[in-house]
Each structure stands twice: as C-alpha cells, then as structure tokens.
C-alpha positions as YAML, in Angstrom:
chain: A
units: angstrom
residues:
- id: 1
  name: MET
  ca: [-0.18, -0.08, -0.57]
- id: 2
  name: HIS
  ca: [1.47, 3.51, -0.63]
- id: 3
  name: THR
  ca: [1.93, 5.86, 1.87]
- id: 4
  name: ILE
  ca: [1.27, 9.61, 1.91]
- id: 5
  name: VAL
  ca: [1.14, 12.28, 4.66]
- id: 6
  name: VAL
  ca: [-1.28, 15.51, 3.78]
- id: 7
  name: THR
  ca: [-0.60, 18.52, 6.24]
- id: 8
  name: GLY
  ca: [-3.66, 20.93, 6.08]
- id: 9
  name: ALA
  ca: [-5.33, 17.96, 6.38]
- id: 10
  name: SER
  ca: [-8.23, 19.28, 8.31]
- id: 11
  name: GLY
  ca: [-10.64, 21.35, 5.44]
- id: 12
  name: GLY
  ca: [-10.36, 22.56, 1.69]
- id: 13
  name: ILE
  ca: [-8.34, 21.25, -0.59]
- id: 14
  name: GLY
  ca: [-6.12, 19.58, 1.97]
- id: 15
  name: ARG
  ca: [-9.40, 17.81, 3.05]
- id: 16
  name: ALA
  ca: [-10.60, 17.19, -0.52]
- id: 17
  name: VAL
  ca: [-7.11, 15.41, -1.40]
- id: 18
  name: ALA
  ca: [-6.79, 13.31, 1.65]
- id: 19
  name: GLU
  ca: [-9.73, 11.98, 1.14]
- id: 20
  name: ARG
  ca: [-8.79, 11.35, -2.48]
- id: 21
  name: PHE
  ca: [-5.91, 9.16, -1.06]
- id: 22
  name: LEU
  ca: [-8.03, 7.43, 1.09]
- id: 23
  name: ASN
  ca: [-10.99, 6.20, -0.92]
- id: 24
  name: GLY
  ca: [-7.73, 5.31, -3.72]
- id: 25
  name: GLY
  ca: [-6.38, 2.58, -0.83]
- id: 26
  name: TRP
  ca: [-3.31, 4.87, 0.06]
- id: 27
  name: SER
  ca: [-2.12, 4.45, 3.87]
- id: 28
  name: VAL
  ca: [-2.94, 8.63, 4.45]
- id: 29
  name: GLY
  ca: [-1.48, 10.31, 7.21]
- id: 30
  name: LEU
  ca: [-3.81, 13.68, 8.38]
- id: 31
  name: VAL
  ca: [-1.95, 16.57, 9.92]
- id: 32
  name: ALA
  ca: [-3.90, 19.58, 11.28]
- id: 33
  name: ARG
  ca: [-4.44, 21.32, 15.22]
- id: 34
  name: ARG
  ca: [-7.95, 19.98, 14.91]
- id: 35
  name: GLU
  ca: [-7.87, 16.43, 16.44]
- id: 36
  name: ASP
  ca: [-11.64, 16.60, 16.00]
- id: 37
  name: ALA
  ca: [-11.80, 17.83, 12.21]
- id: 38
  name: LEU
  ca: [-9.51, 14.81, 11.59]
- id: 39
  name: ARG
  ca: [-10.82, 12.64, 13.15]
- id: 40
  name: GLU
  ca: [-13.92, 13.38, 10.93]
- id: 41
  name: VAL
  ca: [-11.80, 12.94, 7.69]
- id: 42
  name: ALA
  ca: [-11.05, 9.86, 8.41]
- id: 43
  name: GLY
  ca: [-14.12, 8.84, 8.95]
- id: 44
  name: GLN
  ca: [-14.38, 4.61, 9.09]
- id: 45
  name: HIS
  ca: [-11.51, 4.22, 7.10]
- id: 46
  name: SER
  ca: [-8.99, 1.82, 8.25]
- id: 47
  name: ASN
  ca: [-6.01, 3.53, 5.95]
- id: 48
  name: ALA
  ca: [-6.36, 6.51, 7.84]
- id: 49
  name: HIS
  ca: [-3.99, 7.86, 10.32]
- id: 50
  name: VAL
  ca: [-4.73, 10.75, 12.48]
- id: 51
  name: LEU
  ca: [-1.79, 13.16, 13.34]
- id: 52
  name: PRO
  ca: [-2.86, 16.60, 15.42]
- id: 53
  name: CYS
  ca: [-0.18, 18.60, 14.96]
- id: 54
  name: ASP
  ca: [1.19, 22.02, 14.35]
- id: 55
  name: VAL
  ca: [3.23, 22.40, 11.91]
- id: 56
  name: THR
  ca: [5.61, 25.88, 13.58]
- id: 57
  name: ASP
  ca: [5.94, 23.19, 16.51]
- id: 58
  name: ALA
  ca: [9.68, 21.86, 15.07]
- id: 59
  name: GLN
  ca: [9.02, 18.37, 17.47]
- id: 60
  name: ALA
  ca: [5.69, 18.02, 16.64]
- id: 61
  name: VAL
  ca: [6.41, 17.46, 13.24]
- id: 62
  name: GLU
  ca: [9.33, 15.50, 13.96]
- id: 63
  name: ASN
  ca: [6.86, 13.33, 16.87]
- id: 64
  name: ALA
  ca: [4.20, 12.74, 13.79]
- id: 65
  name: PHE
  ca: [6.18, 11.89, 10.49]
- id: 66
  name: GLU
  ca: [7.72, 9.32, 13.21]
- id: 67
  name: THR
  ca: [4.55, 8.47, 14.34]
- id: 68
  name: PHE
  ca: [3.37, 7.53, 10.67]
- id: 69
  name: VAL
  ca: [5.80, 5.67, 9.78]
- id: 70
  name: GLN
  ca: [6.07, 3.28, 12.65]
- id: 71
  name: ALA
  ca: [2.14, 2.53, 11.81]
- id: 72
  name: THR
  ca: [3.00, 1.85, 7.94]
- id: 73
  name: GLY
  ca: [6.35, 1.30, 7.33]
- id: 74
  name: CYS
  ca: [8.10, 4.15, 5.50]
- id: 75
  name: LEU
  ca: [7.12, 7.62, 3.52]
- id: 76
  name: ASP
  ca: [6.29, 7.74, 0.00]
- id: 77
  name: VAL
  ca: [4.76, 11.28, -0.77]
- id: 78
  name: LEU
  ca: [4.36, 14.37, 1.40]
- id: 79
  name: PHE
  ca: [1.66, 16.68, 0.51]
- id: 80
  name: ASN
  ca: [2.96, 19.75, 2.23]
- id: 81
  name: ASN
  ca: [-0.12, 21.40, 2.09]
- id: 82
  name: ALA
  ca: [-0.76, 23.71, 5.45]
- id: 83
  name: GLY
  ca: [-1.03, 27.37, 5.03]
- id: 84
  name: ILE
  ca: [-3.21, 30.39, 6.06]
- id: 85
  name: PHE
  ca: [-4.06, 33.61, 4.38]
- id: 86
  name: THR
  ca: [-4.13, 37.32, 6.63]
- id: 87
  name: PRO
  ca: [-6.42, 40.06, 5.82]
- id: 88
  name: ALA
  ca: [-5.26, 42.34, 2.62]
- id: 89
  name: ALA
  ca: [-4.08, 45.28, 3.01]
- id: 90
  name: PRO
  ca: [-1.20, 47.73, 1.83]
- id: 91
  name: ILE
  ca: [2.27, 46.86, 3.74]
- id: 92
  name: ASP
  ca: [2.05, 49.73, 6.13]
- id: 93
  name: GLU
  ca: [-1.20, 49.30, 7.07]
- id: 94
  name: ILE
  ca: [-0.63, 45.07, 8.28]
- id: 95
  name: PRO
  ca: [0.17, 43.98, 11.34]
- id: 96
  name: VAL
  ca: [3.66, 43.16, 11.98]
- id: 97
  name: GLU
  ca: [2.01, 39.62, 13.79]
- id: 98
  name: ASP
  ca: [-0.08, 39.18, 10.70]
- id: 99
  name: TRP
  ca: [3.57, 38.79, 8.96]
- id: 100
  name: PHE
  ca: [5.08, 36.44, 11.52]
- id: 101
  name: ALA
  ca: [1.86, 34.57, 11.32]
- id: 102
  name: ALA
  ca: [2.35, 34.11, 7.28]
- id: 103
  name: VAL
  ca: [5.91, 33.22, 7.48]
- id: 104
  name: ASN
  ca: [5.46, 30.86, 10.21]
- id: 105
  name: VAL
  ca: [2.59, 28.14, 9.07]
- id: 106
  name: ASN
  ca: [3.16, 29.00, 4.92]
- id: 107
  name: LEU
  ca: [7.30, 29.20, 5.21]
- id: 108
  name: THR
  ca: [8.46, 28.08, 8.54]
- id: 109
  name: GLY
  ca: [5.54, 25.11, 8.43]
- id: 110
  name: MET
  ca: [6.26, 23.74, 5.06]
- id: 111
  name: PHE
  ca: [10.32, 23.31, 5.92]
- id: 112
  name: LEU
  ca: [9.77, 21.77, 9.09]
- id: 113
  name: CYS
  ca: [7.56, 19.27, 7.36]
- id: 114
  name: ALA
  ca: [9.56, 18.74, 4.10]
- id: 115
  name: ARG
  ca: [12.71, 18.88, 6.43]
- id: 116
  name: ALA
  ca: [11.12, 15.58, 8.11]
- id: 117
  name: ALA
  ca: [9.92, 13.94, 5.34]
- id: 118
  name: PHE
  ca: [13.32, 14.64, 3.47]
- id: 119
  name: GLY
  ca: [15.33, 12.99, 6.46]
- id: 120
  name: GLN
  ca: [12.51, 10.07, 6.47]
- id: 121
  name: MET
  ca: [12.76, 9.44, 2.60]
- id: 122
  name: ARG
  ca: [16.93, 9.83, 2.70]
- id: 123
  name: HIS
  ca: [17.03, 6.88, 4.83]
- id: 124
  name: GLN
  ca: [14.62, 4.63, 4.50]
- id: 125
  name: SER
  ca: [14.58, 1.33, 2.27]
- id: 126
  name: PRO
  ca: [14.08, 1.33, -1.19]
- id: 127
  name: GLN
  ca: [15.98, 4.96, -0.71]
- id: 128
  name: GLY
  ca: [13.65, 7.86, -2.10]
- id: 129
  name: GLY
  ca: [10.23, 9.48, -2.17]
- id: 130
  name: ARG
  ca: [8.18, 12.74, -3.19]
- id: 131
  name: ILE
  ca: [7.33, 15.65, -1.37]
- id: 132
  name: ILE
  ca: [4.60, 18.24, -3.68]
- id: 133
  name: ASN
  ca: [4.29, 21.66, -2.18]
- id: 134
  name: ASN
  ca: [1.24, 23.40, -2.46]
- id: 135
  name: GLY
  ca: [1.99, 26.88, -3.92]
- id: 136
  name: SER
  ca: [-0.23, 29.34, -5.27]
- id: 137
  name: VAL
  ca: [-0.62, 31.51, -8.29]
- id: 138
  name: SER
  ca: [0.56, 34.18, -5.70]
- id: 139
  name: ALA
  ca: [3.56, 32.37, -5.59]
- id: 140
  name: HIS
  ca: [4.04, 34.28, -9.42]
- id: 141
  name: THR
  ca: [1.45, 36.98, -9.65]
- id: 142
  name: PRO
  ca: [0.32, 38.79, -6.70]
- id: 143
  name: ARG
  ca: [-3.14, 40.14, -5.88]
- id: 144
  name: GLU
  ca: [-3.25, 43.58, -4.05]
- id: 145
  name: GLY
  ca: [-2.54, 44.32, -0.32]
- id: 146
  name: SER
  ca: [-0.75, 40.11, -0.42]
- id: 147
  name: ALA
  ca: [2.01, 41.19, 1.16]
- id: 148
  name: THR
  ca: [2.58, 38.57, 3.26]
- id: 149
  name: TYR
  ca: [0.85, 35.40, 1.45]
- id: 150
  name: THR
  ca: [2.53, 36.01, -2.12]
- id: 151
  name: THR
  ca: [6.18, 36.58, -0.50]
- id: 152
  name: THR
  ca: [5.92, 33.50, 1.04]
- id: 153
  name: LYS
  ca: [4.70, 32.00, -1.70]
- id: 154
  name: HIS
  ca: [7.21, 33.19, -3.61]
- id: 155
  name: GLY
  ca: [9.99, 31.28, -0.66]
- id: 156
  name: VAL
  ca: [8.41, 28.35, -1.58]
- id: 157
  name: THR
  ca: [9.00, 28.07, -4.40]
- id: 158
  name: GLY
  ca: [12.00, 28.37, -3.74]
- id: 159
  name: LEU
  ca: [12.46, 25.54, -0.66]
- id: 160
  name: THR
  ca: [10.84, 23.62, -4.22]
- id: 161
  name: LYS
  ca: [13.30, 23.92, -6.48]
- id: 162
  name: THR
  ca: [16.44, 23.38, -4.11]
- id: 163
  name: LEU
  ca: [14.64, 20.21, -2.16]
- id: 164
  name: ALA
  ca: [14.37, 19.25, -6.17]
- id: 165
  name: LEU
  ca: [17.55, 19.64, -6.84]
- id: 166
  name: ASP
  ca: [19.02, 18.22, -3.22]
- id: 167
  name: GLY
  ca: [16.65, 15.47, -3.45]
- id: 168
  name: ARG
  ca: [18.51, 13.66, -6.68]
- id: 169
  name: PRO
  ca: [21.15, 11.89, -5.54]
- id: 170
  name: PHE
  ca: [18.78, 10.13, -2.79]
- id: 171
  name: GLN
  ca: [15.44, 9.65, -5.63]
- id: 172
  name: ILE
  ca: [13.71, 12.18, -3.52]
- id: 173
  name: ALA
  ca: [11.41, 13.93, -6.60]
- id: 174
  name: ALA
  ca: [10.01, 17.28, -5.34]
- id: 175
  name: GLY
  ca: [7.36, 19.75, -7.51]
- id: 176
  name: GLN
  ca: [5.31, 22.20, -6.68]
- id: 177
  name: ILE
  ca: [1.33, 23.27, -7.66]
- id: 178
  name: ASP
  ca: [-0.21, 26.36, -8.31]
- id: 179
  name: ILE
  ca: [-4.29, 26.17, -7.96]
- id: 180
  name: GLY
  ca: [-6.03, 28.76, -8.97]
- id: 181
  name: ASN
  ca: [-9.20, 29.42, -7.34]
- id: 182
  name: ALA
  ca: [-10.64, 25.74, -6.39]
- id: 183
  name: GLU
  ca: [-14.30, 25.66, -5.20]
- id: 184
  name: THR
  ca: [-13.42, 25.59, -1.42]
- id: 185
  name: ASP
  ca: [-16.07, 26.35, 1.48]
- id: 186
  name: MET
  ca: [-13.71, 29.67, 1.33]
- id: 187
  name: LEU
  ca: [-13.76, 30.55, -1.78]
- id: 188
  name: ARG
  ca: [-17.69, 30.30, -1.79]
- id: 189
  name: ASP
  ca: [-17.44, 32.69, 1.42]
- id: 190
  name: ILE
  ca: [-15.45, 35.17, -1.08]
- id: 191
  name: LYS
  ca: [-17.36, 34.78, -3.97]
- id: 192
  name: GLN
  ca: [-20.63, 35.81, -1.72]
- id: 193
  name: GLN
  ca: [-19.12, 38.59, -0.48]
- id: 194
  name: ALA
  ca: [-18.78, 39.94, -3.69]
- id: 195
  name: VAL
  ca: [-21.57, 39.22, -4.99]
- id: 196
  name: ALA
  ca: [-23.38, 40.74, -1.66]
- id: 197
  name: ALA
  ca: [-20.59, 44.15, -2.51]
- id: 198
  name: GLY
  ca: [-21.77, 44.29, -5.99]
- id: 199
  name: GLN
  ca: [-18.67, 43.28, -7.73]
- id: 200
  name: PRO
  ca: [-18.48, 40.29, -9.97]
- id: 201
  name: ALA
  ca: [-18.22, 36.93, -8.61]
- id: 202
  name: PRO
  ca: [-14.46, 35.55, -9.47]
- id: 203
  name: PRO
  ca: [-14.09, 32.35, -11.93]
- id: 204
  name: THR
  ca: [-14.17, 29.48, -10.25]
- id: 205
  name: MET
  ca: [-13.31, 25.83, -11.07]
- id: 206
  name: GLU
  ca: [-14.37, 22.55, -8.99]
- id: 207
  name: VAL
  ca: [-11.56, 20.60, -6.04]
- id: 208
  name: SER
  ca: [-11.94, 18.11, -8.10]
- id: 209
  name: HIS
  ca: [-9.02, 18.71, -10.84]
- id: 210
  name: VAL
  ca: [-6.93, 19.64, -8.57]
- id: 211
  name: THR
  ca: [-7.17, 16.21, -6.62]
- id: 212
  name: ASP
  ca: [-7.27, 14.42, -10.00]
- id: 213
  name: ALA
  ca: [-3.87, 16.92, -10.62]
- id: 214
  name: ILE
  ca: [-2.25, 15.82, -7.49]
- id: 215
  name: TRP
  ca: [-3.41, 12.32, -8.05]
- id: 216
  name: HIS
  ca: [-0.63, 11.81, -10.96]
- id: 217
  name: MET
  ca: [1.88, 13.89, -9.66]
- id: 218
  name: ALA
  ca: [1.73, 11.63, -6.46]
- id: 219
  name: ASN
  ca: [1.73, 8.68, -9.12]
- id: 220
  name: LEU
  ca: [4.08, 9.02, -11.12]
- id: 221
  name: PRO
  ca: [7.07, 7.15, -11.21]
- id: 222
  name: LEU
  ca: [10.56, 7.87, -9.45]
- id: 223
  name: HIS
  ca: [12.46, 8.66, -12.49]
- id: 224
  name: ALA
  ca: [9.50, 11.22, -13.97]
- id: 225
  name: ASN
  ca: [8.51, 14.55, -11.89]
- id: 226
  name: THR
  ca: [6.15, 17.19, -12.65]
- id: 227
  name: LEU
  ca: [8.32, 20.21, -11.24]
- id: 228
  name: PHE
  ca: [5.37, 22.78, -11.32]
- id: 229
  name: GLN
  ca: [2.03, 23.02, -11.88]
- id: 230
  name: THR
  ca: [-0.26, 25.62, -12.72]
- id: 231
  name: ILE
  ca: [-4.05, 24.56, -12.39]
- id: 232
  name: MET
  ca: [-6.77, 27.38, -12.06]
- id: 233
  name: ALA
  ca: [-10.25, 28.79, -13.64]
- id: 234
  name: THR
  ca: [-9.61, 29.44, -17.19]
- id: 235
  name: GLN
  ca: [-11.27, 32.80, -16.82]
- id: 236
  name: MET
  ca: [-9.06, 33.96, -13.71]
- id: 237
  name: PRO
  ca: [-7.14, 37.11, -14.87]
- id: 238
  name: PHE
  ca: [-3.48, 35.51, -13.83]
- id: 239
  name: VAL
  ca: [-2.62, 35.99, -17.69]
- id: 240
  name: GLY
  ca: [-2.13, 38.96, -19.71]
- id: 241
  name: ARG
  ca: [-0.74, 43.31, -18.77]
- id: 242
  name: GLY
  ca: [-2.43, 46.68, -18.49]
...
C-alpha cells in the first residue's frame, strides 16, 4: 500500500486530497491542529492515521512523521499543503503579527514538514519518495494587498527548487502545484462577499480537478517528476498585462 502525509488535512484542498487518497486505497497521515476535524475526515477508513500537529512546532512535526512511519513502515509522498491567509492591506497597514503568522505557517511549517519527510525518504529502504508543495498562483503574480501571502508563496517556490536539486542523489522528487480559485468553502465565502458588494463573482473550478492533478503527480514513478504545475479557473485574470 502506498503512503502519503497530507498537511492541512482538516479542510479545503487538504481535506479533498486526503479523501481522494483514502478512497484510492493509500495509507494517509492526516496532519492539522484540530483532532476532531481530522477524525471526521478519517471517518471509518482503516487506512487513515490521525496526527494532530501544529506544523510550526518542530518537535511536534518530527513526532507526527515518526508516528506515521512506525505505523506504515515508510513514507512515499508528502503533500505539503498547510497554509494561511492574512487580511489584505497595504504593507504599512499590515500588523507585524500577521507577517510573523504567515511566515511561521506558510514557510517555516513547510520547511519543517519537508525536512522531516526528506530525512525519512533519504534513510528508508528502498530510498526515495516525493514531496509536493502547495504553492499558489500568488507564487508568480500577486493580488493587491497580499504582501504576507505572496512573499511566503514565492519562498515556497525557492524551497521546491532546492528540494528538487538536493533530492536527486537520494531518489527524492520534489514538485509544486500552483492552484487558482478552486471551489473550497473559503472561496465560496469570497464569492458571496463579492456578490453582496455588487462585484462580479470570481471564476472558479471544482476541487476535483485539483485532486486529479495531485493524484497524477503522486503516482508518477520516481524517475519522472512534475516540477511545476499551474491549475486554475480558465477565466482568472492571471496572465496578461495592463
């Protein structure tokens, strides 16, 4: 049985991906802070492993990965997904606390989880595995008022490139998926707010297209890799210039 750890598995894209892999027969490590939400995702699946963990806590991350590997014997894939948004504002109006919160989760959390996964994949037998980082279209093009989120997502791209390079000698493949406007609960709220404000609703796509893409990335043989993939609602104003 293949094995995967999904961070941020309690909701949104993380939950959708976790459910796809659970239904696909993989052993899935469910990582997030809220144990009750993780148990809801796990449901009656015997192949689910509930791993409550704050990804900004280095020791908690190590413990979660060790617990998973003790139960499953190996780690094939990490979907490094946990992340947060902070309220939009010009940089001089962004509370410094919001900056630290975004960096702690979106960058430090990704680093700690990638570090734990890389160490396991490097030393297990057979050696190797795959790390898939959740970037964003914001890793390329910002929205207004998004200094915290956009900066951290650009950092994720640097992490992905370095993991892909450093992983070569150890059969560790690393890639990044940049997702634009998948129809999660959060995006549905954004659409409702836009409509209520008399603005056009942003174009969206079904989350199932994202889970299909990640399923494909995860199932590639280790001698093949999707280094970067952008999947987005077709009508998003992502490319082009004024």
